[in-house]
C-alpha cells in the first residue's frame, strides 16, 4: 500500500482549508468558490482554520482599542499580562464578533435575495477578515518596534501624526476586508457587484442594530 493510499481524506481536506486561509489573499475567487461546498466534510474541514482566523482577528482588533492603550497606566500590569490579556480579550471579542457580524451578513444577504444559511454567511465573513491577520503580523510589530510600551500607556509617543498614519493604514486593511466580503458574496451567491453592495449595506445596518440591541441588553443586565 502506498503512502498516498493511506492518507485520510479528511486530513487532506483540512490541510487544503488551512492553505486557503492564506490563499484567500492571492486567489480569493477560488477560495470563495470552494465555500459553496456546504457538505459536512467541507464544513468540518474548515472549522479549525476559521477558529484560528476568528481569534487572531479578535486580537488584532482589541490591540487598537482604547482599553489596550491604557493597560500600562496600571503599575501592576507588565508585558506578560498584556500578552495574556490580548489573547483572552481577543478570543472573546473575536468569537462574539464572528457570531454577531455573521448574523448581520446573513441578514444582509437574505435581504438582498440570497438563499444561503447562517453558517455559510459566517464562513464567508471569516475568510474575508483574513487581511486583519496580515495587519497583526506585519504592521503591529512595526508599531511595537517604533513605540514599544508607549502603545499601552496614556499620553505615549505613539500619538499625534503617527497615530493618524497608522490609523489610515488600518483603514486600508478594513477596506480590503470589505472588498473581500463583497467578492465573497458575489462569488458564493453568483451575484453582480450591485447586489453584493446592497447586501453589505444591509449587513452594516443589521450589525449596528444588533450591536445597539446587545448594548441595551447588557446594560440592563
mmCIF file of C-alpha atoms in Angstrom:
data_model
loop_
_atom_site.group_PDB
_atom_site.id
_atom_site.type_symbol
_atom_site.label_atom_id
_atom_site.label_comp_id
_atom_site.label_asym_id
_atom_site.label_seq_id
_atom_site.Cartn_x
_atom_site.Cartn_y
_atom_site.Cartn_z
ATOM 1 C CA UNK A 1 0.000 0.000 0.000
ATOM 2 C CA UNK A 2 1.452 3.389 -0.982
ATOM 3 C CA UNK A 3 1.609 6.396 1.312
ATOM 4 C CA UNK A 4 -0.925 8.195 -0.889
ATOM 5 C CA UNK A 5 -3.399 5.398 -0.269
ATOM 6 C CA UNK A 6 -3.072 5.704 3.486
ATOM 7 C CA UNK A 7 -3.789 9.416 3.685
ATOM 8 C CA UNK A 8 -7.047 10.206 5.472
ATOM 9 C CA UNK A 9 -9.211 12.240 3.022
ATOM 10 C CA UNK A 10 -10.465 14.407 5.889
ATOM 11 C CA UNK A 11 -6.874 15.332 6.794
ATOM 12 C CA UNK A 12 -6.200 16.261 3.194
ATOM 13 C CA UNK A 13 -9.318 18.432 3.050
ATOM 14 C CA UNK A 14 -8.467 20.157 6.317
ATOM 15 C CA UNK A 15 -4.945 20.869 5.038
ATOM 16 C CA UNK A 16 -6.483 22.397 1.925
ATOM 17 C CA UNK A 17 -8.568 24.788 4.033
ATOM 18 C CA UNK A 18 -5.523 25.811 6.057
ATOM 19 C CA UNK A 19 -3.860 26.660 2.753
ATOM 20 C CA UNK A 20 -6.994 28.527 1.666
ATOM 21 C CA UNK A 21 -6.674 30.721 4.770
ATOM 22 C CA UNK A 22 -3.528 32.169 3.216
ATOM 23 C CA UNK A 23 -4.661 31.636 -0.362
ATOM 24 C CA UNK A 24 -7.652 33.947 0.029
ATOM 25 C CA UNK A 25 -5.183 36.844 -0.123
ATOM 26 C CA UNK A 26 -3.835 35.829 -3.534
ATOM 27 C CA UNK A 27 -6.661 33.892 -5.175
ATOM 28 C CA UNK A 28 -9.807 34.956 -3.320
ATOM 29 C CA UNK A 29 -12.315 33.984 -6.015
ATOM 30 C CA UNK A 30 -11.086 30.403 -5.994
ATOM 31 C CA UNK A 31 -11.367 30.203 -2.208
ATOM 32 C CA UNK A 32 -14.857 31.701 -2.125
ATOM 33 C CA UNK A 33 -15.872 29.336 -4.918
ATOM 34 C CA UNK A 34 -14.892 26.479 -2.625
ATOM 35 C CA UNK A 35 -17.138 27.899 0.115
ATOM 36 C CA UNK A 36 -20.107 26.873 -1.993
ATOM 37 C CA UNK A 37 -19.418 23.350 -0.769
ATOM 38 C CA UNK A 38 -21.585 23.004 2.332
ATOM 39 C CA UNK A 39 -21.166 19.262 2.772
ATOM 40 C CA UNK A 40 -20.470 18.035 6.290
ATOM 41 C CA UNK A 41 -16.926 17.064 5.292
ATOM 42 C CA UNK A 42 -16.092 20.522 3.904
ATOM 43 C CA UNK A 43 -17.679 22.339 6.837
ATOM 44 C CA UNK A 44 -15.794 20.194 9.370
ATOM 45 C CA UNK A 45 -12.514 20.675 7.494
ATOM 46 C CA UNK A 46 -12.647 24.454 7.776
ATOM 47 C CA UNK A 47 -13.698 24.683 11.412
ATOM 48 C CA UNK A 48 -10.165 24.818 12.848
ATOM 49 C CA UNK A 49 -8.812 27.336 10.292
ATOM 50 C CA UNK A 50 -11.833 29.555 10.879
ATOM 51 C CA UNK A 51 -11.391 29.331 14.654
ATOM 52 C CA UNK A 52 -7.778 30.465 14.266
ATOM 53 C CA UNK A 53 -8.848 33.331 11.998
ATOM 54 C CA UNK A 54 -11.528 34.454 14.462
ATOM 55 C CA UNK A 55 -9.121 34.529 17.416
ATOM 56 C CA UNK A 56 -6.300 36.284 15.526
ATOM 57 C CA UNK A 57 -8.676 38.874 14.083
ATOM 58 C CA UNK A 58 -10.049 39.438 17.573
ATOM 59 C CA UNK A 59 -6.521 40.040 18.886
ATOM 60 C CA UNK A 60 -5.810 42.446 16.020
ATOM 61 C CA UNK A 61 -8.945 44.380 16.916
ATOM 62 C CA UNK A 62 -8.547 44.620 20.685
ATOM 63 C CA UNK A 63 -4.951 45.825 20.345
ATOM 64 C CA UNK A 64 -6.150 49.097 18.809
ATOM 65 C CA UNK A 65 -8.890 49.765 21.356
ATOM 66 C CA UNK A 66 -8.734 52.482 23.972
ATOM 67 C CA UNK A 67 -8.589 49.796 26.649
ATOM 68 C CA UNK A 68 -5.318 48.474 25.215
ATOM 69 C CA UNK A 69 -3.892 51.992 25.119
ATOM 70 C CA UNK A 70 -4.362 52.348 28.906
ATOM 71 C CA UNK A 71 -3.145 48.966 30.154
ATOM 72 C CA UNK A 72 0.218 50.181 31.445
ATOM 73 C CA UNK A 73 -1.425 53.024 33.343
ATOM 74 C CA UNK A 74 -1.866 50.298 35.950
ATOM 75 C CA UNK A 75 1.547 49.638 37.542
ATOM 76 C CA UNK A 76 0.575 46.015 38.256
ATOM 77 C CA UNK A 77 0.394 45.122 34.557
ATOM 78 C CA UNK A 78 3.522 44.120 32.644
ATOM 79 C CA UNK A 79 4.316 42.791 29.176
ATOM 80 C CA UNK A 80 3.373 39.211 30.032
ATOM 81 C CA UNK A 81 -0.026 40.247 31.336
ATOM 82 C CA UNK A 82 -0.571 42.334 28.206
ATOM 83 C CA UNK A 83 0.052 39.227 26.082
ATOM 84 C CA UNK A 84 -2.385 37.180 28.186
ATOM 85 C CA UNK A 85 -4.949 39.980 28.069
ATOM 86 C CA UNK A 86 -4.599 40.329 24.287
ATOM 87 C CA UNK A 87 -5.170 36.606 23.763
ATOM 88 C CA UNK A 88 -8.110 36.238 26.139
ATOM 89 C CA UNK A 89 -9.803 39.511 25.219
ATOM 90 C CA UNK A 90 -9.108 38.875 21.541
ATOM 91 C CA UNK A 91 -10.608 35.401 21.684
ATOM 92 C CA UNK A 92 -13.747 36.643 23.449
ATOM 93 C CA UNK A 93 -14.135 39.648 21.162
ATOM 94 C CA UNK A 94 -13.381 37.595 18.049
ATOM 95 C CA UNK A 95 -15.934 34.903 18.832
ATOM 96 C CA UNK A 96 -18.610 37.441 19.789
ATOM 97 C CA UNK A 97 -17.964 39.456 16.632
ATOM 98 C CA UNK A 98 -17.963 36.304 14.494
ATOM 99 C CA UNK A 99 -21.442 35.353 15.630
ATOM 100 C CA UNK A 100 -22.828 38.889 15.702
ATOM 101 C CA UNK A 101 -21.308 40.103 12.436
ATOM 102 C CA UNK A 102 -22.035 36.706 10.898
ATOM 103 C CA UNK A 103 -25.706 37.210 11.748
ATOM 104 C CA UNK A 104 -25.546 40.659 10.146
ATOM 105 C CA UNK A 105 -24.021 39.243 6.942
ATOM 106 C CA UNK A 106 -26.678 36.530 6.916
ATOM 107 C CA UNK A 107 -29.474 39.094 7.278
ATOM 108 C CA UNK A 108 -27.844 41.286 4.637
ATOM 109 C CA UNK A 109 -27.614 38.523 2.058
ATOM 110 C CA UNK A 110 -31.153 37.377 2.796
ATOM 111 C CA UNK A 111 -32.361 40.949 2.420
ATOM 112 C CA UNK A 112 -30.651 41.084 -0.966
ATOM 113 C CA UNK A 113 -32.473 37.939 -2.070
ATOM 114 C CA UNK A 114 -29.839 35.350 -1.166
ATOM 115 C CA UNK A 115 -30.694 31.824 -0.077
ATOM 116 C CA UNK A 116 -27.563 30.962 1.903
ATOM 117 C CA UNK A 117 -27.707 29.853 5.530
ATOM 118 C CA UNK A 118 -26.221 31.437 8.648
ATOM 119 C CA UNK A 119 -23.249 29.080 8.754
ATOM 120 C CA UNK A 120 -22.194 29.857 5.196
ATOM 121 C CA UNK A 121 -22.512 33.594 5.880
ATOM 122 C CA UNK A 122 -20.188 33.241 8.880
ATOM 123 C CA UNK A 123 -17.640 31.321 6.828
ATOM 124 C CA UNK A 124 -17.627 33.955 4.077
ATOM 125 C CA UNK A 125 -17.127 36.625 6.738
ATOM 126 C CA UNK A 126 -14.239 34.732 8.364
ATOM 127 C CA UNK A 127 -12.260 34.362 5.156
ATOM 128 C CA UNK A 128 -12.979 37.967 4.209
ATOM 129 C CA UNK A 129 -11.434 39.066 7.528
ATOM 130 C CA UNK A 130 -8.034 37.441 6.904
ATOM 131 C CA UNK A 131 -6.367 40.791 5.967
ATOM 132 C CA UNK A 132 -6.669 41.757 9.651
ATOM 133 C CA UNK A 133 -4.203 38.952 10.374
ATOM 134 C CA UNK A 134 -1.814 40.462 7.826
ATOM 135 C CA UNK A 135 -2.093 43.735 9.740
ATOM 136 C CA UNK A 136 -1.415 41.928 13.030
ATOM 137 C CA UNK A 137 1.630 40.066 11.678
ATOM 138 C CA UNK A 138 3.272 42.804 9.616
ATOM 139 C CA UNK A 139 2.028 46.235 10.759
ATOM 140 C CA UNK A 140 1.649 45.768 14.504
ATOM 141 C CA UNK A 141 5.307 44.675 15.011
ATOM 142 C CA UNK A 142 6.389 47.889 13.263
ATOM 143 C CA UNK A 143 4.371 49.913 15.776
ATOM 144 C CA UNK A 144 5.874 47.940 18.656
ATOM 145 C CA UNK A 145 9.390 48.490 17.294
ATOM 146 C CA UNK A 146 8.773 52.239 16.986
ATOM 147 C CA UNK A 147 6.883 52.967 20.198
ATOM 148 C CA UNK A 148 7.304 49.966 22.488
ATOM 149 C CA UNK A 149 5.350 50.191 25.748
ATOM 150 C CA UNK A 150 4.046 53.661 24.859
ATOM 151 C CA UNK A 151 1.395 51.861 22.800
ATOM 152 C CA UNK A 152 -0.171 50.727 26.074
ATOM 153 C CA UNK A 153 0.237 53.936 28.056
ATOM 154 C CA UNK A 154 -1.853 57.106 28.094
ATOM 155 C CA UNK A 155 -0.005 60.025 26.521
ATOM 156 C CA UNK A 156 2.700 57.863 24.936
ATOM 157 C CA UNK A 157 4.856 58.798 21.958
ATOM 158 C CA UNK A 158 2.544 56.933 19.587
ATOM 159 C CA UNK A 159 0.099 59.846 19.439
ATOM 160 C CA UNK A 160 -0.206 62.728 17.026
ATOM 161 C CA UNK A 161 0.691 62.280 13.369
ATOM 162 C CA UNK A 162 1.917 58.719 13.788
ATOM 163 C CA UNK A 163 -1.424 57.616 15.184
ATOM 164 C CA UNK A 164 -3.196 59.210 12.226
ATOM 165 C CA UNK A 165 -0.840 57.476 9.780
ATOM 166 C CA UNK A 166 -1.227 54.053 11.344
ATOM 167 C CA UNK A 167 -4.964 54.652 11.661
ATOM 168 C CA UNK A 168 -5.113 55.328 7.929
ATOM 169 C CA UNK A 169 -3.140 52.151 7.244
ATOM 170 C CA UNK A 170 -5.558 50.231 9.424
ATOM 171 C CA UNK A 171 -8.437 51.754 7.488
ATOM 172 C CA UNK A 172 -6.957 50.397 4.256
ATOM 173 C CA UNK A 173 -6.943 46.903 5.730
ATOM 174 C CA UNK A 174 -10.598 47.288 6.752
ATOM 175 C CA UNK A 175 -11.420 48.336 3.189
ATOM 176 C CA UNK A 176 -9.535 45.267 1.967
ATOM 177 C CA UNK A 177 -11.760 43.119 4.192
ATOM 178 C CA UNK A 178 -14.896 44.791 2.857
ATOM 179 C CA UNK A 179 -13.685 44.252 -0.703
ATOM 180 C CA UNK A 180 -13.142 40.564 0.006
ATOM 181 C CA UNK A 181 -16.571 40.343 1.621
ATOM 182 C CA UNK A 182 -18.167 41.870 -1.474
ATOM 183 C CA UNK A 183 -16.262 39.445 -3.697
ATOM 184 C CA UNK A 184 -17.185 36.561 -1.425
ATOM 185 C CA UNK A 185 -20.899 37.325 -1.568
ATOM 186 C CA UNK A 186 -20.718 37.866 -5.303
ATOM 187 C CA UNK A 187 -18.913 34.557 -5.837
ATOM 188 C CA UNK A 188 -20.794 32.323 -3.411
ATOM 189 C CA UNK A 189 -24.241 33.544 -4.492
ATOM 190 C CA UNK A 190 -23.415 34.266 -8.170
ATOM 191 C CA UNK A 191 -24.419 37.918 -7.857
ATOM 192 C CA UNK A 192 -23.359 41.076 -9.632
ATOM 193 C CA UNK A 193 -21.455 43.806 -7.796
ATOM 194 C CA UNK A 194 -24.565 45.941 -7.264
ATOM 195 C CA UNK A 195 -26.376 43.184 -5.428
ATOM 196 C CA UNK A 196 -23.287 42.451 -3.328
ATOM 197 C CA UNK A 197 -23.087 46.134 -2.380
ATOM 198 C CA UNK A 198 -26.749 46.087 -1.350
ATOM 199 C CA UNK A 199 -26.140 43.021 0.810
ATOM 200 C CA UNK A 200 -23.169 44.662 2.526
ATOM 201 C CA UNK A 201 -25.147 47.857 3.145
ATOM 202 C CA UNK A 202 -27.935 45.845 4.714
ATOM 203 C CA UNK A 203 -25.399 43.837 6.714
ATOM 204 C CA UNK A 204 -23.835 47.019 8.117
ATOM 205 C CA UNK A 205 -27.270 48.314 9.108
ATOM 206 C CA UNK A 206 -28.131 44.961 10.678
ATOM 207 C CA UNK A 207 -24.817 44.882 12.560
ATOM 208 C CA UNK A 208 -25.402 48.337 14.017
ATOM 209 C CA UNK A 209 -28.918 47.376 15.063
ATOM 210 C CA UNK A 210 -27.708 44.127 16.659
ATOM 211 C CA UNK A 211 -24.846 45.934 18.415
ATOM 212 C CA UNK A 212 -27.220 48.540 19.854
ATOM 213 C CA UNK A 213 -29.625 45.813 20.974
ATOM 214 C CA UNK A 214 -26.781 43.868 22.624
ATOM 215 C CA UNK A 215 -25.557 47.001 24.401
ATOM 216 C CA UNK A 216 -29.055 47.738 25.725
ATOM 217 C CA UNK A 217 -29.467 44.145 26.950
ATOM 218 C CA UNK A 218 -26.051 44.122 28.649
ATOM 219 C CA UNK A 219 -26.687 47.483 30.260
ATOM 220 C CA UNK A 220 -29.995 46.255 31.590
ATOM 221 C CA UNK A 221 -28.330 43.140 32.971
#
